[in-house]
mmCIF file of C-alpha atoms and ligand atoms in Angstrom:
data_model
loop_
_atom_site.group_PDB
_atom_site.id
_atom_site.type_symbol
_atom_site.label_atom_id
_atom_site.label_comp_id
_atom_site.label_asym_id
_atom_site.label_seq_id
_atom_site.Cartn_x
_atom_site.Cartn_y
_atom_site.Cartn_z
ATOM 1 C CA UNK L 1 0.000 0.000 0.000
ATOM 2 C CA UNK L 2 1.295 3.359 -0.031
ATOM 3 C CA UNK L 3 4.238 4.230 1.439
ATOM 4 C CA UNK L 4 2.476 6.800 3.902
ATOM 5 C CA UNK L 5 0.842 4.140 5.451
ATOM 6 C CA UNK L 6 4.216 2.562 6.776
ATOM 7 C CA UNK L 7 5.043 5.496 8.771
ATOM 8 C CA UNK L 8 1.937 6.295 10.329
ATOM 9 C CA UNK L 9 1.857 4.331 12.936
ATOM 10 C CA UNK L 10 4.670 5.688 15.282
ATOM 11 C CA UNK L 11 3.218 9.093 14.580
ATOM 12 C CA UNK L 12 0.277 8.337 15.896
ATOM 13 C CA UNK L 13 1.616 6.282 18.744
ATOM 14 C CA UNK L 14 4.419 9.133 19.571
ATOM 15 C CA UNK L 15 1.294 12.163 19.378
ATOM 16 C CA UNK L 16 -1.910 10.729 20.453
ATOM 17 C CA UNK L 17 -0.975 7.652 23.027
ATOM 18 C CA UNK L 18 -4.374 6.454 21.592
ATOM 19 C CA UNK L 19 -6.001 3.862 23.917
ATOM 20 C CA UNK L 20 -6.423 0.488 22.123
ATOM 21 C CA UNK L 21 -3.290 1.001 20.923
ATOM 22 C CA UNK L 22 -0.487 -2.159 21.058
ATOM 23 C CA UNK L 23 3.265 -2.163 20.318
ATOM 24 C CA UNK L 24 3.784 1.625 20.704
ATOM 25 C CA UNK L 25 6.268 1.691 23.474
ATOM 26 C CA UNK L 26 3.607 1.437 26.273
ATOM 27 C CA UNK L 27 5.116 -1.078 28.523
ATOM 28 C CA UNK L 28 3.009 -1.919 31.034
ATOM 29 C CA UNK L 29 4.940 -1.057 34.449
ATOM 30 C CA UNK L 30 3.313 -3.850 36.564
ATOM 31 C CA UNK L 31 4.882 -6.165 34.029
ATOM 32 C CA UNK L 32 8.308 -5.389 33.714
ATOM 33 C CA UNK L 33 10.274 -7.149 31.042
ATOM 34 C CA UNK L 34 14.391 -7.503 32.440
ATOM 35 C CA UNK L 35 15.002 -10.152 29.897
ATOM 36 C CA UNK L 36 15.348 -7.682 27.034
ATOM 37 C CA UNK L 37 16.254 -4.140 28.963
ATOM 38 C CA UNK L 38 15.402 -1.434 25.998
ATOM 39 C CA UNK L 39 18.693 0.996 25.375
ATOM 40 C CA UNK L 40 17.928 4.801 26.172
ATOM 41 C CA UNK L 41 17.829 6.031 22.839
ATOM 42 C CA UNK L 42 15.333 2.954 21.521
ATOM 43 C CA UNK L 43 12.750 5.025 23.874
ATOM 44 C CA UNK L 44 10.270 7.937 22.982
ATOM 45 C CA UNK L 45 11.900 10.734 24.612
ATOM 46 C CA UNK L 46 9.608 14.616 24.773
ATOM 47 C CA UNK L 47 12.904 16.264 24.137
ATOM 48 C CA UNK L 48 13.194 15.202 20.453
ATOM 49 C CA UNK L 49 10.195 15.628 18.674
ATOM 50 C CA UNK L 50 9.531 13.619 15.553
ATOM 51 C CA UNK L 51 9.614 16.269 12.585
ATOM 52 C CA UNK L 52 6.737 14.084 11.095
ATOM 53 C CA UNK L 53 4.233 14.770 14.232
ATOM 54 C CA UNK L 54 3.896 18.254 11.980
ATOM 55 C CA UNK L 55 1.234 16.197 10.158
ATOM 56 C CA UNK L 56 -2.777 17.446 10.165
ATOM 57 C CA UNK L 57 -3.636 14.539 12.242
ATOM 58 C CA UNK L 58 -6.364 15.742 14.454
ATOM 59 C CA UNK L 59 -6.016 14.146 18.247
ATOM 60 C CA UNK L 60 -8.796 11.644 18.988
ATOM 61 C CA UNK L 61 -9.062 10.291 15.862
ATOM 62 C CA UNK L 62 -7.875 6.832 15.440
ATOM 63 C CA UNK L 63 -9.110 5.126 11.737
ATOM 64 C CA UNK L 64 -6.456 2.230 11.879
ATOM 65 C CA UNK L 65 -7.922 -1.035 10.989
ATOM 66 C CA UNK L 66 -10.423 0.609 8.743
ATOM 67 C CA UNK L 67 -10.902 0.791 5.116
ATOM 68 C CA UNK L 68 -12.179 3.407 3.304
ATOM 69 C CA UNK L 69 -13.087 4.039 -0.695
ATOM 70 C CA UNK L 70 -12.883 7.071 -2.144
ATOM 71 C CA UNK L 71 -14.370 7.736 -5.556
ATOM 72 C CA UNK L 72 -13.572 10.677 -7.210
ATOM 73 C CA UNK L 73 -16.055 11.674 -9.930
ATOM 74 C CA UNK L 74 -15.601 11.610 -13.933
ATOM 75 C CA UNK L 75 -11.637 11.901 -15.167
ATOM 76 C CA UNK L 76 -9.929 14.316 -17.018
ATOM 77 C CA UNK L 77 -9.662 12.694 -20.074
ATOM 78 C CA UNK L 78 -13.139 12.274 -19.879
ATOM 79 C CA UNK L 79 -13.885 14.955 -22.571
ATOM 80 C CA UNK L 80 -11.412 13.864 -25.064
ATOM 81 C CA UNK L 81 -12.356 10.032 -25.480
ATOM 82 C CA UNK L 82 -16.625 10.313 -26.200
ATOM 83 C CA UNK L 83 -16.617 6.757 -27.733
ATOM 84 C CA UNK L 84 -15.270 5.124 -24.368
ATOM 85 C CA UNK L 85 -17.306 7.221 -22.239
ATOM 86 C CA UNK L 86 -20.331 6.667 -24.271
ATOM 87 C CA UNK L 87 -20.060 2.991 -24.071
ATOM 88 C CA UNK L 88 -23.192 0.991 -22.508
ATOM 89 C CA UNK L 89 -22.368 -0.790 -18.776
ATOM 90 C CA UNK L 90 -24.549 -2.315 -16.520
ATOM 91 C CA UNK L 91 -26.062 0.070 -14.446
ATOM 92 C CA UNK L 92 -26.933 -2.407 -11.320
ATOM 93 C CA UNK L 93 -30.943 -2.287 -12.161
ATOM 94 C CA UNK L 94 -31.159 -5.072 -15.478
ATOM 95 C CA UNK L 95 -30.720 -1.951 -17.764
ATOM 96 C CA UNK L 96 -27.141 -0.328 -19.246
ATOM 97 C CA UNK L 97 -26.368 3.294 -19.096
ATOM 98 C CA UNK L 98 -22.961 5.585 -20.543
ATOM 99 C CA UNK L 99 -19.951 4.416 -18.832
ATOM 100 C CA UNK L 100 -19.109 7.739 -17.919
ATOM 101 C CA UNK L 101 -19.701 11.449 -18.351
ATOM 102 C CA UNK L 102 -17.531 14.621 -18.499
ATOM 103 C CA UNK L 103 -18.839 16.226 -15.619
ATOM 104 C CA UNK L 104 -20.002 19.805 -15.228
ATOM 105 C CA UNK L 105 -18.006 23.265 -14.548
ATOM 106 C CA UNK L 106 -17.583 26.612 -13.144
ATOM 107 C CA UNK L 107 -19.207 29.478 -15.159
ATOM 108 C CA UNK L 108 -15.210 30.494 -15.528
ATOM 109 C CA UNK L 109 -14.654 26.232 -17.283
ATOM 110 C CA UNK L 110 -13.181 24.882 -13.760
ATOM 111 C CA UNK L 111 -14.222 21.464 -14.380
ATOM 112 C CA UNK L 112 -15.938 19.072 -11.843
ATOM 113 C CA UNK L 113 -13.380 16.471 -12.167
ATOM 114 C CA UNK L 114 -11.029 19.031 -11.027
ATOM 115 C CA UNK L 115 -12.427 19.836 -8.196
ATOM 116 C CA UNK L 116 -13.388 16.029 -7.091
ATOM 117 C CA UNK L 117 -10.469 14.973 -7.533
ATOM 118 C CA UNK L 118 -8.836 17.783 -5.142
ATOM 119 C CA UNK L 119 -11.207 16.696 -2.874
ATOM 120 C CA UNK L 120 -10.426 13.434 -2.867
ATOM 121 C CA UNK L 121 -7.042 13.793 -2.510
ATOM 122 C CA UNK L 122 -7.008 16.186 0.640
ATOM 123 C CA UNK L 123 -9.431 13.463 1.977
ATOM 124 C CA UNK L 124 -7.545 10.705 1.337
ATOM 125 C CA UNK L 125 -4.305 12.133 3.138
ATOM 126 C CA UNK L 126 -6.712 13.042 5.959
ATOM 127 C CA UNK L 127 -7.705 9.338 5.792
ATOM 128 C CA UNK L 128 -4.345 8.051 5.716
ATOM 129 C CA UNK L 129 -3.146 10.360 8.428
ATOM 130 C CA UNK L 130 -5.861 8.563 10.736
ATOM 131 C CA UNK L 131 -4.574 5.462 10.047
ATOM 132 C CA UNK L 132 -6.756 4.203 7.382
ATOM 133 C CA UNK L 133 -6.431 1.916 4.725
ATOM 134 C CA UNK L 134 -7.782 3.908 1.609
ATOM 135 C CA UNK L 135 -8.663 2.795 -1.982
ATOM 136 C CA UNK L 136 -9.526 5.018 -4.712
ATOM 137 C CA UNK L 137 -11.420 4.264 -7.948
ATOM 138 C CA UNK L 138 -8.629 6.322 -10.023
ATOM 139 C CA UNK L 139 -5.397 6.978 -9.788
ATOM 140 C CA UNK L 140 -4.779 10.419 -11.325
ATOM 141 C CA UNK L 141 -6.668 13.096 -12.913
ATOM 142 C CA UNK L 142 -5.554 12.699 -16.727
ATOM 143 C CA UNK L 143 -6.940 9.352 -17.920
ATOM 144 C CA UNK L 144 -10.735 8.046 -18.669
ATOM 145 C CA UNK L 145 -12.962 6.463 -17.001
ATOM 146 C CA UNK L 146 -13.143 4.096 -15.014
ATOM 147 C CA UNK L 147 -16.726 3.548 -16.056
ATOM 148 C CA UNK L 148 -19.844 3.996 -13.098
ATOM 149 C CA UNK L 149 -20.383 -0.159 -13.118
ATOM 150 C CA UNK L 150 -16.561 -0.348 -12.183
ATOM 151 C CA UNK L 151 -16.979 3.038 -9.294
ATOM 152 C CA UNK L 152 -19.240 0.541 -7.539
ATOM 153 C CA UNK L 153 -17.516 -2.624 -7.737
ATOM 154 C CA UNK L 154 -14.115 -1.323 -6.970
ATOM 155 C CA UNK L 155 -14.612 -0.652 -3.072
ATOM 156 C CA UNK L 156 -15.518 -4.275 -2.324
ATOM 157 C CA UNK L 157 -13.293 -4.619 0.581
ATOM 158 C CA UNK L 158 -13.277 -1.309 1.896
ATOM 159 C CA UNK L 159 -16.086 -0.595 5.313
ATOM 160 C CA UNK L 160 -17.767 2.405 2.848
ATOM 161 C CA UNK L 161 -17.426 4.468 0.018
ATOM 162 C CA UNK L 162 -17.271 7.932 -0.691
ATOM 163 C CA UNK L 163 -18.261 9.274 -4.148
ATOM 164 C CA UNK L 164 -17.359 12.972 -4.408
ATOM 165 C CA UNK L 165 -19.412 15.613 -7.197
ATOM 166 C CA UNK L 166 -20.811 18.558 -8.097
ATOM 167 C CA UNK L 167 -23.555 19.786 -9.249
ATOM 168 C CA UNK L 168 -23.990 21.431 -12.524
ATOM 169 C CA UNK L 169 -27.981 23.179 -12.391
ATOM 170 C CA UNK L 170 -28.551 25.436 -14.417
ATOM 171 C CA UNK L 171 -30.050 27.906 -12.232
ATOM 172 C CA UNK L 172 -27.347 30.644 -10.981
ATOM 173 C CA UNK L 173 -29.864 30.101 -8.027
ATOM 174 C CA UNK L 174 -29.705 27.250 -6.856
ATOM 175 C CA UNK L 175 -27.273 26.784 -4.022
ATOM 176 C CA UNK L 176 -26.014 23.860 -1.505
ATOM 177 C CA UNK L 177 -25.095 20.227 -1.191
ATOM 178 C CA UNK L 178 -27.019 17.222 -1.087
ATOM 179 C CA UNK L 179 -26.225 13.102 -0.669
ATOM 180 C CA UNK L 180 -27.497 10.969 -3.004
ATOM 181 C CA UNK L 181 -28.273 6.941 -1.733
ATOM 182 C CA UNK L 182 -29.345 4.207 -3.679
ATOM 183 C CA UNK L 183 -32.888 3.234 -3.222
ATOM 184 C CA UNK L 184 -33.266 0.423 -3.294
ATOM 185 C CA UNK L 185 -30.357 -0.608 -1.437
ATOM 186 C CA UNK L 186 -27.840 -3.645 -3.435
ATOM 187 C CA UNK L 187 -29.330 -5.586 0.627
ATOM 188 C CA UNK L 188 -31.116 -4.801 3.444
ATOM 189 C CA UNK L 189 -27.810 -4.571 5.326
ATOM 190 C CA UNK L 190 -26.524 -2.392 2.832
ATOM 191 C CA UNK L 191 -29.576 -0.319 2.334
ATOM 192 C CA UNK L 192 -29.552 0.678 6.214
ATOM 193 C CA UNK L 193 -25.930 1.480 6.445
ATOM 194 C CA UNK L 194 -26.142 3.531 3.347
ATOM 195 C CA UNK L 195 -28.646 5.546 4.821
ATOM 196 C CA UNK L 196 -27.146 5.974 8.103
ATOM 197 C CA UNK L 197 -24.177 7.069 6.156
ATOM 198 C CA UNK L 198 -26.471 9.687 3.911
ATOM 199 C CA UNK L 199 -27.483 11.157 7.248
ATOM 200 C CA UNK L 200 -23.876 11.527 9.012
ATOM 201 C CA UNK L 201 -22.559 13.069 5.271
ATOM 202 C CA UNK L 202 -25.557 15.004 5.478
ATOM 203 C CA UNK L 203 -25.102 16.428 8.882
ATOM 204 C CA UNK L 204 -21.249 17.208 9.041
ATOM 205 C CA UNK L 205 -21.537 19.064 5.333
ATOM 206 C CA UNK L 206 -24.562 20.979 7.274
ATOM 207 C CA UNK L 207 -21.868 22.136 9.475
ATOM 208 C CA UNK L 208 -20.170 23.927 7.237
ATOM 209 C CA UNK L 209 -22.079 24.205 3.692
ATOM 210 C CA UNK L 210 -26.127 24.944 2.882
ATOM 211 C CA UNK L 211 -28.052 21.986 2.656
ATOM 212 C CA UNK L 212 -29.985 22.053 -0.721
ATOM 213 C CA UNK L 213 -33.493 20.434 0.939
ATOM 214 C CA UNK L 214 -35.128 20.458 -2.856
ATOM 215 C CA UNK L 215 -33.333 17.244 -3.297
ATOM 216 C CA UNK L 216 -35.193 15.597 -0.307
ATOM 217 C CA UNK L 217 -35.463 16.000 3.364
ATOM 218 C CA UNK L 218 -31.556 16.619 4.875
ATOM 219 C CA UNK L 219 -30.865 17.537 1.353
ATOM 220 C CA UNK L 220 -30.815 13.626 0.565
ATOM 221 C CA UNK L 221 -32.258 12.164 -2.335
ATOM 222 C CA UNK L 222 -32.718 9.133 -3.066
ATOM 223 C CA UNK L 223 -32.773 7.597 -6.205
ATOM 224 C CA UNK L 224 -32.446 4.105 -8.011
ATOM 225 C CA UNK L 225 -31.066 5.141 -11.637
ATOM 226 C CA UNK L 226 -27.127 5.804 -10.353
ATOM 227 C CA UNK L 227 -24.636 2.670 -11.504
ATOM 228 C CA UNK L 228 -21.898 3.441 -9.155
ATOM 229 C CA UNK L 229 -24.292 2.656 -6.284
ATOM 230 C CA UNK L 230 -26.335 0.278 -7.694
ATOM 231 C CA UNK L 231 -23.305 -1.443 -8.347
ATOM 232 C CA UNK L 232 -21.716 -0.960 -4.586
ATOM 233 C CA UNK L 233 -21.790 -3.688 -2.230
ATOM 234 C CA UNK L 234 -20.985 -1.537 0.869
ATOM 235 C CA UNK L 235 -22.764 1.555 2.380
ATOM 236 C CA UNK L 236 -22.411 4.026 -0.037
ATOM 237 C CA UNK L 237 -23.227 7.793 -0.922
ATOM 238 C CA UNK L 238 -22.619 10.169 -3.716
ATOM 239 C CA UNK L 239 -21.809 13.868 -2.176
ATOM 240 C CA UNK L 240 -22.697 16.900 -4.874
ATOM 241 C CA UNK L 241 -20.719 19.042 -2.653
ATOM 242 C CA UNK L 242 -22.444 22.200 -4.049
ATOM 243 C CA UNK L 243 -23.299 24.011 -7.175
ATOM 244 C CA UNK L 244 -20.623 25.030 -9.658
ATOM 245 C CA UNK L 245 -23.071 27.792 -11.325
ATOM 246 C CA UNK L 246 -24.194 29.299 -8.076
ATOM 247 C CA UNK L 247 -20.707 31.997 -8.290
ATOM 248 C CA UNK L 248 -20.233 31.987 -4.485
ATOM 249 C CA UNK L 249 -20.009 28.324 -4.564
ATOM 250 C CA UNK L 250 -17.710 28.428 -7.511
ATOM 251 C CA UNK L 251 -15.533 30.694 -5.758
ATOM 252 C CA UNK L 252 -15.514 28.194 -2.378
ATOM 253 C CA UNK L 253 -14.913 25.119 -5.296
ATOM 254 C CA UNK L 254 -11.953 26.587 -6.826
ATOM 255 C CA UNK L 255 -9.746 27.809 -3.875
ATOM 256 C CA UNK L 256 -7.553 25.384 -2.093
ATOM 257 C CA UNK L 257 -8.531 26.784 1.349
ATOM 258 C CA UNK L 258 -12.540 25.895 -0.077
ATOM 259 C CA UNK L 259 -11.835 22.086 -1.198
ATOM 260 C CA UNK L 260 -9.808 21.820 2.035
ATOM 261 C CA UNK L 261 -13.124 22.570 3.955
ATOM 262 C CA UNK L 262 -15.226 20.058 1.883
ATOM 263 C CA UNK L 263 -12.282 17.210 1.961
ATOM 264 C CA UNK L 264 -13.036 18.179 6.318
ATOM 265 C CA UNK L 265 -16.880 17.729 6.312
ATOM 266 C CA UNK L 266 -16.306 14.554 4.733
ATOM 267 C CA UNK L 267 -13.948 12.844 6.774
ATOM 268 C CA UNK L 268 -16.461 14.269 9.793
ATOM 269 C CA UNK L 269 -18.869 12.337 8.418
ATOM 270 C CA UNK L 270 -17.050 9.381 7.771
ATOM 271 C CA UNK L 271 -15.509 9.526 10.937
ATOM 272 C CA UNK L 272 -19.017 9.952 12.320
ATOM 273 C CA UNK L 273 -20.316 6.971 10.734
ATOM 274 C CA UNK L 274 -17.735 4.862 12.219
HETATM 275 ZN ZN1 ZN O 1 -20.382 14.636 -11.211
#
């Protein structure tokens, strides 16, 4: 896995002291061990601060153990390959639909992909900083696809996943996020977790960002017609973080300081979920 990942673990051990946590240097002292004495300098010592503990890990938060998928939406060579997009793939409900799309974009041509896949990847290091395992549906921003049957299929191992968009009305008016969950759920199991999951996405982005209620009650909406989720067989939720034609949103989309704050509500909610 990635090479973050391998050093995580004695940051969190020498910053947190997370209960829970085993083979961090927490020697019991009822149980002392004289067999194998442990040389001075093999100890955590407060004077000499790891350089690494500069990391945005926020205390308390303790993902290790825990898988998370992270899809973010369309791909930036989405626009430039139409056949492949175009191409007919399950869509989870009997019928086919495009494999992809291109996505939608700021008034000033910022394009969603852009933007979810900024997301993403503030999110992910938030994820991996936590302790997480995470898997994404796409490596980089420049290639196409993969198509919406594969953005379900691809998080079978993870705990959840995470689909990140946003929303292209055409209405300069319309403002806000909302969650979209599959309805009906791939199980019943499914089904209930997805929903729990629409509701803690739904509630930590209302911390931060309006909730567009036109979609549904919590701004969630919930709709059967979306491969990716269809597809999913873990608790999953598409997040339109907001709309790229409303200009104030735009201007929150396009800053770093703006997709920081999104990549934040989401790992609340995921952490929330947990
Ligand atoms: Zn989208």
């Amino acid at each position: 896995m990635s090479p973050r990942h391998s050093v995580l673990v004695p940051v969190l051990c020498a910053t947190l002291a997370l209960p829970g946590l085993t083979g961090c240097g927490a020697n019991s002292p009822s149980t002392p061990d004289t067999s194998t004495p442990m040389a001075p300098e093999a100890m955590s010592s407060p004077t000499s601060p790891d350089p690494r503990n500069t990391a945005t890990t926020k205390p308390g938060i303790d993902l290790s153990g825990r898988t998370v998928a992270i899809d973010p939406g369309h791909n930036g060579g989405n626009a430039s390959h139409p056949k492949e997009i175009n191409r007919q793939v399950p869509d989870g409900r009997g019928g086919t639909k495009a494999c992809n799309t291109t996505g939608t974009s700021t008034n000033s041509d910022y394009p969603e992909t852009d933007f979810n896949w900024a997301v993403a990847q503030k999110l992910e290091q938030e994820l991996d900083d936590a302790g997480a395992e995470v898997v994404m549906s796409r490596d980089d921003n420049t290639g196409v696809g993969p198509c919406v049957d594969e953005r379900g299929t691809f998080a079978d191992d993870a705990d959840l996943m995470v689909s990140i968009h946003a929303n292209g009305s055409e209405s300069a008016q319309a403002k806000g996020f909302h969650v979209i969950v599959a309805e009906p759920g791939s199980s019943d199991a499914v089904e209930d977790d997805s929903n729990r999951l629409a509701d803690e996405m739904s509630n930590s982005m209302a911390d931060s960002f309006t909730p567009n209620t036109a979609y549904g009650k919590n701004a969630i909406s919930r709709r059967p017609d979306l491969a990716g989720l269809n597809n999913a067989s873990v608790p999953a939720v598409i997040v339109e973080c907001g709309e790229m034609r409303n200009p104030g949103e735009a201007k929150t989309m396009e800053s770093e300081s703006g997709q920081q704050k999104y990549a934040d509500a989401l790992m609340q909610g995921i952490v929330d979920w947990y």
